[in-house]
mmCIF file of C-alpha atoms in Angstrom:
data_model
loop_
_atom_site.group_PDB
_atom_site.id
_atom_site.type_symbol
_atom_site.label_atom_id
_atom_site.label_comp_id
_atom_site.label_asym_id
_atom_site.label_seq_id
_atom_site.Cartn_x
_atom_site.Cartn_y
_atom_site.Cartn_z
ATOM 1 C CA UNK A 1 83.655 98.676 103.545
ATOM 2 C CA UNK A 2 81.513 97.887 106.310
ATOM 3 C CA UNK A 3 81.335 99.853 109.897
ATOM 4 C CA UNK A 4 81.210 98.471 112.688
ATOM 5 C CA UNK A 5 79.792 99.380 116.517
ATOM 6 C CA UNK A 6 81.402 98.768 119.383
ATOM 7 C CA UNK A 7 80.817 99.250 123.257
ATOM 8 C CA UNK A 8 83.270 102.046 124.077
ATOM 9 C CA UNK A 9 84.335 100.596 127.381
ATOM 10 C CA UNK A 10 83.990 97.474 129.166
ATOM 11 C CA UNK A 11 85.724 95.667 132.365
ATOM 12 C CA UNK A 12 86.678 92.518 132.983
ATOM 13 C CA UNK A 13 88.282 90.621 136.461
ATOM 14 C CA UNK A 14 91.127 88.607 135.938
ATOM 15 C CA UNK A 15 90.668 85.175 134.980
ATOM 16 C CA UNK A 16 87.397 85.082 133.785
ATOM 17 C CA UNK A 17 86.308 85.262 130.047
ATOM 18 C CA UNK A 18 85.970 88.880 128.408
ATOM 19 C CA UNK A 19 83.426 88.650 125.961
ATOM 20 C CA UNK A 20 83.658 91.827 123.462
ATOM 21 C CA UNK A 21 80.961 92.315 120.882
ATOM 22 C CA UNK A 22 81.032 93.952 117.846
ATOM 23 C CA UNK A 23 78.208 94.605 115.184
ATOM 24 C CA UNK A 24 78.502 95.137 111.607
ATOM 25 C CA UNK A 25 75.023 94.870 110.193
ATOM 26 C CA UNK A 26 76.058 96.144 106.717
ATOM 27 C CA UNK A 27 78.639 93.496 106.021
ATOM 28 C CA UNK A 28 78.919 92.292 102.476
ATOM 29 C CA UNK A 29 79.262 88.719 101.971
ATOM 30 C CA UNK A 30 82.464 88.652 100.930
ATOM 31 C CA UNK A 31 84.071 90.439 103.753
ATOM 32 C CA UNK A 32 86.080 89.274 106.727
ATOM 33 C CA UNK A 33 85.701 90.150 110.413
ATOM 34 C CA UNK A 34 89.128 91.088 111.878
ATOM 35 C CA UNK A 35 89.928 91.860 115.318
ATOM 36 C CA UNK A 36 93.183 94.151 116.964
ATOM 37 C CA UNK A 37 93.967 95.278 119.564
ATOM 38 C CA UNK A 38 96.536 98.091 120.564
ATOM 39 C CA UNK A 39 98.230 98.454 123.679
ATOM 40 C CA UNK A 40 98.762 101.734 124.914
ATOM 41 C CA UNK A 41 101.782 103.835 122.724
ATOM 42 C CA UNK A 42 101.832 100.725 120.719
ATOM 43 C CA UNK A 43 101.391 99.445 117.199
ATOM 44 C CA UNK A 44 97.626 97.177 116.540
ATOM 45 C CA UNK A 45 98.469 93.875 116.892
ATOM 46 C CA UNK A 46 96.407 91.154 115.080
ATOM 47 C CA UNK A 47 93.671 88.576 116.882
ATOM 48 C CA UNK A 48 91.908 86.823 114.800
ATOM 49 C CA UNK A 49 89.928 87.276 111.726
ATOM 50 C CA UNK A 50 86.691 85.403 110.192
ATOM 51 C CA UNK A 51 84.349 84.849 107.545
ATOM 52 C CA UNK A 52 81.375 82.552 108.446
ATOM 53 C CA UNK A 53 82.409 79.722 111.037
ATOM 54 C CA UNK A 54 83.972 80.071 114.313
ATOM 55 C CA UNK A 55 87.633 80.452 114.445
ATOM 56 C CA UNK A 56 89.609 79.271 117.812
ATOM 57 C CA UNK A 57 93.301 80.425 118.228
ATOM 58 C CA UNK A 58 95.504 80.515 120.698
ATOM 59 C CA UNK A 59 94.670 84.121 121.798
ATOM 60 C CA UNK A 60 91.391 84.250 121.293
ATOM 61 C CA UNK A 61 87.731 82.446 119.884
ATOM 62 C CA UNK A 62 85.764 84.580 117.459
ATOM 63 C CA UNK A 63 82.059 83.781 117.388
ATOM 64 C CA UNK A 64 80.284 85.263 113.786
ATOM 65 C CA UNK A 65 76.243 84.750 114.160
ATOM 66 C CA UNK A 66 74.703 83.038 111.545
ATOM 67 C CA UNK A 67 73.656 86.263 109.942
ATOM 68 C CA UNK A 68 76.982 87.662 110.295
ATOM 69 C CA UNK A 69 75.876 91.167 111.304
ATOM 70 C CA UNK A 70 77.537 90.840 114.546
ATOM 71 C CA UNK A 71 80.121 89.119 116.443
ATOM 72 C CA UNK A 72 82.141 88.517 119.425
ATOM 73 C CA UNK A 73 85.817 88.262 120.747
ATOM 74 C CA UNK A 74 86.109 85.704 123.679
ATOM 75 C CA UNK A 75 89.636 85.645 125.618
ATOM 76 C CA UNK A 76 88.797 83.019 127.384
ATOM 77 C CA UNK A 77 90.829 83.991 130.683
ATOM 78 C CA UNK A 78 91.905 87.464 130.685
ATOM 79 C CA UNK A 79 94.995 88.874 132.416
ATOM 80 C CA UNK A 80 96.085 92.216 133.426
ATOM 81 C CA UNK A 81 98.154 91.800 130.064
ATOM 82 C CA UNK A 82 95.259 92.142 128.128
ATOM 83 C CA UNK A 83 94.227 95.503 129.313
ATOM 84 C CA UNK A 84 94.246 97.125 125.632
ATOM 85 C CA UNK A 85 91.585 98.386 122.863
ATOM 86 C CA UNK A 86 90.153 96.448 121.133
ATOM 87 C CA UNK A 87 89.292 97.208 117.303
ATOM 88 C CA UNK A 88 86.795 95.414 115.039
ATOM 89 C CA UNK A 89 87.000 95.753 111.717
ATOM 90 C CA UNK A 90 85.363 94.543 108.379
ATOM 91 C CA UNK A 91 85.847 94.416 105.083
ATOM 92 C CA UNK A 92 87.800 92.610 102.077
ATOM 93 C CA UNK A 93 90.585 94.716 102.277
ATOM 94 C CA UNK A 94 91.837 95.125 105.398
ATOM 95 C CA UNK A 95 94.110 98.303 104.998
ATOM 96 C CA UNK A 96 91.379 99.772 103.648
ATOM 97 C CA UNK A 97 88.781 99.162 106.260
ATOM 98 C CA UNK A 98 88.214 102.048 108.622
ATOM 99 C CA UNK A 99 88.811 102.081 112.276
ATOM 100 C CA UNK A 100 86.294 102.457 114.615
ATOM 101 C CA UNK A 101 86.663 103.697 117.969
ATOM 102 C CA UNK A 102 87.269 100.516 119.020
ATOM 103 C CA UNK A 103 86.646 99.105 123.085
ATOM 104 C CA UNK A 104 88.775 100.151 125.841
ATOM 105 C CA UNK A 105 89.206 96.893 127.937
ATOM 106 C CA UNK A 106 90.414 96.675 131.220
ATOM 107 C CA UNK A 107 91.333 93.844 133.208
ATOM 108 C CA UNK A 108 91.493 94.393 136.833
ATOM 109 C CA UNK A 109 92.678 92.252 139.540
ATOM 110 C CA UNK B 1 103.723 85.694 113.175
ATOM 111 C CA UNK B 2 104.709 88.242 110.688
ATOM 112 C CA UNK B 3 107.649 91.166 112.050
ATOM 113 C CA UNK B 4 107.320 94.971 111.304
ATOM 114 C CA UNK B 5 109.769 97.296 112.378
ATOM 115 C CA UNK B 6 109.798 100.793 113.062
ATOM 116 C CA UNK B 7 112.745 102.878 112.566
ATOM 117 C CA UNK B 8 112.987 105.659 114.728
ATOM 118 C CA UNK B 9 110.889 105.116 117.633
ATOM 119 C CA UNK B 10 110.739 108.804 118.456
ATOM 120 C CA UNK B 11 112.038 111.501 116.979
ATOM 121 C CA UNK B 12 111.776 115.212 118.044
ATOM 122 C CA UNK B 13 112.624 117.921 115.238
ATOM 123 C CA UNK B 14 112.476 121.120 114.674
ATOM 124 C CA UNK B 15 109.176 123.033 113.075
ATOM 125 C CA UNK B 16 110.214 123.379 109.040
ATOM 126 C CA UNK B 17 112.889 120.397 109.066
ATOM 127 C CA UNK B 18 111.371 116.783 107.547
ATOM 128 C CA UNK B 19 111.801 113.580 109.207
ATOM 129 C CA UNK B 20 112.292 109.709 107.443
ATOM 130 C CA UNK B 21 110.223 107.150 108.864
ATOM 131 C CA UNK B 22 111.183 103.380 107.827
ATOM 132 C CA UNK B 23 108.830 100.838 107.625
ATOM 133 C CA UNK B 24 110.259 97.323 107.300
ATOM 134 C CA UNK B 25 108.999 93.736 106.691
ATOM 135 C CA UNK B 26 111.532 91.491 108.615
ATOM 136 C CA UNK B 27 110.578 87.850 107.643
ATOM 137 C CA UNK B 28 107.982 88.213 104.500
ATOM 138 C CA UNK B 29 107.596 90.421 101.888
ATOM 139 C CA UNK B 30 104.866 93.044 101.769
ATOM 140 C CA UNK B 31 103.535 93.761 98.566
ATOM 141 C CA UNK B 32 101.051 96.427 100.306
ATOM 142 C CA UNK B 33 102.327 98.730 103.215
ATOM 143 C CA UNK B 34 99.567 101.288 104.815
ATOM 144 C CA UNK B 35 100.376 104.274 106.961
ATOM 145 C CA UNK B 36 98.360 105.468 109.723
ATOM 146 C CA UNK B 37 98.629 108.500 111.915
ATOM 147 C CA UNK B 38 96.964 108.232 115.136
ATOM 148 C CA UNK B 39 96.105 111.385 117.654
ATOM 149 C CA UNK B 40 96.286 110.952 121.592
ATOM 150 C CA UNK B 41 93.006 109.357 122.381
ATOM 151 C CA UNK B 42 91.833 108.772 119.013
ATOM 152 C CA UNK B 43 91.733 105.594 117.009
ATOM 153 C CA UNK B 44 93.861 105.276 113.726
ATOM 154 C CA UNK B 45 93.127 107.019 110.392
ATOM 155 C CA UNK B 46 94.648 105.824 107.230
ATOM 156 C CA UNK B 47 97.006 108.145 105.560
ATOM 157 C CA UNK B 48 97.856 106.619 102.882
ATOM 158 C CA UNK B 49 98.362 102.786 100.517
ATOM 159 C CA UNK B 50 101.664 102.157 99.307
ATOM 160 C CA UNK B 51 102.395 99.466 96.679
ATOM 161 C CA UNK B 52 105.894 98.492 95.704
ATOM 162 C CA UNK B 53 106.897 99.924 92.571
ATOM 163 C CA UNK B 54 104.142 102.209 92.188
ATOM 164 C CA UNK B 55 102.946 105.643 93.412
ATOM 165 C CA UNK B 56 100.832 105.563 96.643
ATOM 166 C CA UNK B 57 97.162 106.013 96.848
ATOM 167 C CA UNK B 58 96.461 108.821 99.683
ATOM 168 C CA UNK B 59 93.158 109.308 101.706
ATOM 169 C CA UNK B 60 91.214 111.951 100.824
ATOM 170 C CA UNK B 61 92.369 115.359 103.101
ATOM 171 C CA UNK B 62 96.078 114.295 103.090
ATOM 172 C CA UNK B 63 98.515 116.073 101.292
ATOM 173 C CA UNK B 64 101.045 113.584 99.127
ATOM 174 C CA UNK B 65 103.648 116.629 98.475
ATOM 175 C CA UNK B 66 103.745 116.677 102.595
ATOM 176 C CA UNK B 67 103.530 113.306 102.783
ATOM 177 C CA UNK B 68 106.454 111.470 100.793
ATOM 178 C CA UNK B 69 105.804 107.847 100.662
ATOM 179 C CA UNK B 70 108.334 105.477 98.614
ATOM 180 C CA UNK B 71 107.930 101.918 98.769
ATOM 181 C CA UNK B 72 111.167 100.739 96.447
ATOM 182 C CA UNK B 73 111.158 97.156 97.852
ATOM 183 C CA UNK B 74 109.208 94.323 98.811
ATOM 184 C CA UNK B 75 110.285 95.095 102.710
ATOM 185 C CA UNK B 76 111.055 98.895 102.683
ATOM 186 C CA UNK B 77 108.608 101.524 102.758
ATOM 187 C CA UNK B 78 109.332 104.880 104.098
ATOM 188 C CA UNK B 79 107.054 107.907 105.146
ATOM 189 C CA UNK B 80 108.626 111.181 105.044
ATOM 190 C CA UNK B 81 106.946 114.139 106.663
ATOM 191 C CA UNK B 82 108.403 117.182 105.273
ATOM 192 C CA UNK B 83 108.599 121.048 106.601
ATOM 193 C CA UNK B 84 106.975 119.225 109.223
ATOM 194 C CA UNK B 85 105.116 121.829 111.638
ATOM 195 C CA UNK B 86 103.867 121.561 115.416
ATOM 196 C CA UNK B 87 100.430 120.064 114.136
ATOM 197 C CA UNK B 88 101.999 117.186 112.248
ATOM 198 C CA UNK B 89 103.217 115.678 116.168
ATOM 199 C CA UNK B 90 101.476 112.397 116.329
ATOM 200 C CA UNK B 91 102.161 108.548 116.432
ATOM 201 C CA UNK B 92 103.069 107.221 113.101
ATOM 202 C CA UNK B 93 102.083 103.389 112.616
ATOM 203 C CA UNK B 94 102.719 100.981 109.043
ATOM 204 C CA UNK B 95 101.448 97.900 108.472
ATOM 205 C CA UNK B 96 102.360 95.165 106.081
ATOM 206 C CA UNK B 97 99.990 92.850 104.184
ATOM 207 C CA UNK B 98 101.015 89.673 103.521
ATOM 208 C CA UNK B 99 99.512 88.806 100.395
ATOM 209 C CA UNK B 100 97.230 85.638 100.312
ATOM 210 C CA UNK B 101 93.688 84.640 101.069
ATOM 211 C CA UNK B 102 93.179 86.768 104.063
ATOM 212 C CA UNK B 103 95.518 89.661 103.540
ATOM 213 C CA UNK B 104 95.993 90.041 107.212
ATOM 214 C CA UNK B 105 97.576 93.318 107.932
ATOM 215 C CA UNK B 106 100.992 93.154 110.198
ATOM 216 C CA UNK B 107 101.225 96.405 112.062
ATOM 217 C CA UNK B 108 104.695 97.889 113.426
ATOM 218 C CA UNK B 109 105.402 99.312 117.114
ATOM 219 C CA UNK B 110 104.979 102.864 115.482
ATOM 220 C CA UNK B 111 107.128 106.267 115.608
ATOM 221 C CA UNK B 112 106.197 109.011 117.702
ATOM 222 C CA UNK B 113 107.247 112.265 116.309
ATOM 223 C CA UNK B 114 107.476 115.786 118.065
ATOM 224 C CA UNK B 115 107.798 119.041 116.222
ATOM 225 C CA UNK B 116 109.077 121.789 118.075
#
């Protein structure tokens, strides 16, 4: 499976959009792009996941370039809530996909 | 979307005792349940694939015979950690996959378990 890089840390003020990137230049072309995130002392929870086109949901937008070695996770108006990290992760099996280090978002006031 | 449950939370033992983690699908069945052990201030590493009716798959550098996994059901899996020691304290997490087009993996809220 596919690794991926992401920015270790970013910040974000509340209310505006958090834009996190992620790039996977190796991905096959049969592999999805899958975001988590994981609050702090708790389980991953799922975001959104992708192939080729754009996907819109009502957490998040996922924007996959055309050459799908990268991508990026919009929350289009991000609360204190969101404060979490963020993992991306490729691959056609997701339990086997590894997890990277992932990006530690915060959201501050 | 999909429910996984933890069962305990927390648990402290004692070093050389072994301690039952359950892993349960609530509203789908999961014909694929992972386990993950994750270190403070490190990101999750795959323990192990567990497939109803069959014998897990570990990752390479974990030990099965220390690591029970039994996955008897389409919502059950359980992790057991036995003669657990000091070193085996960490955060616990299972996921679920539904199956499907997208396998998307359902994580649960994880078991933090302290070895004395």
């Amino acid at each position: 499976d596919a690794k991926t890089t992401q920015p270790p840390s970013m910040d974000c003020a509340e209310g505006r959009a958090a834009n996190l990137p992620c790039n996977h230049s190796t991905i096959s072309g049969n592999e999805y792009v899958y975001w988590y995130r994981q609050i702090h002392s708790q389980g991953p929870q799922y975001i959104i996941h992708g192939l080729k086109n754009n996907e819109t949901n009502e957490m998040a937008s996922l924007i996959i370039t055309e050459d799908r070695k990268s991508s990026t996770l919009i929350l289009p108006h991000a609360t204190l809530r969101d404060t979490a990290v963020y993992y991306c992760i490729v691959g056609t099996n997701a339990g086997k996909s590894t997890f990277g280090d992932g990006t530690t978002l915060t959201v501050k006031p | 979307g999909a429910v996984v449950s933890q069962h305990p939370s927390r648990v402290i033992c004692k070093s050389g005792t072994s301690v039952k983690i359950e892993c349960r699908s609530l509203d789908f069945q999961a014909t694929t349940m992972f386990w993950y052990r994750q270190f403070p201030k490190q990101s999750l590493m795959l323990m192990a694939t567990s497939n109803e009716g069959s014998k897990a798959t570990y990752e390479q550098g974990v030990e099965k015979d220390k690591f029970l996994i039994n996955h008897a059901s389409l919502t059950l899996s359980t992790l057991t950690v036995t003669s657990a020691h000091p070193e085996d304290s960490s955060f616990y997490i299972c996921s679920a996959r539904v199956a499907g087009a997208f396998e998307t993996q359902y994580f649960g809220p994880g078991t933090r378990l302290l070895v004395l």
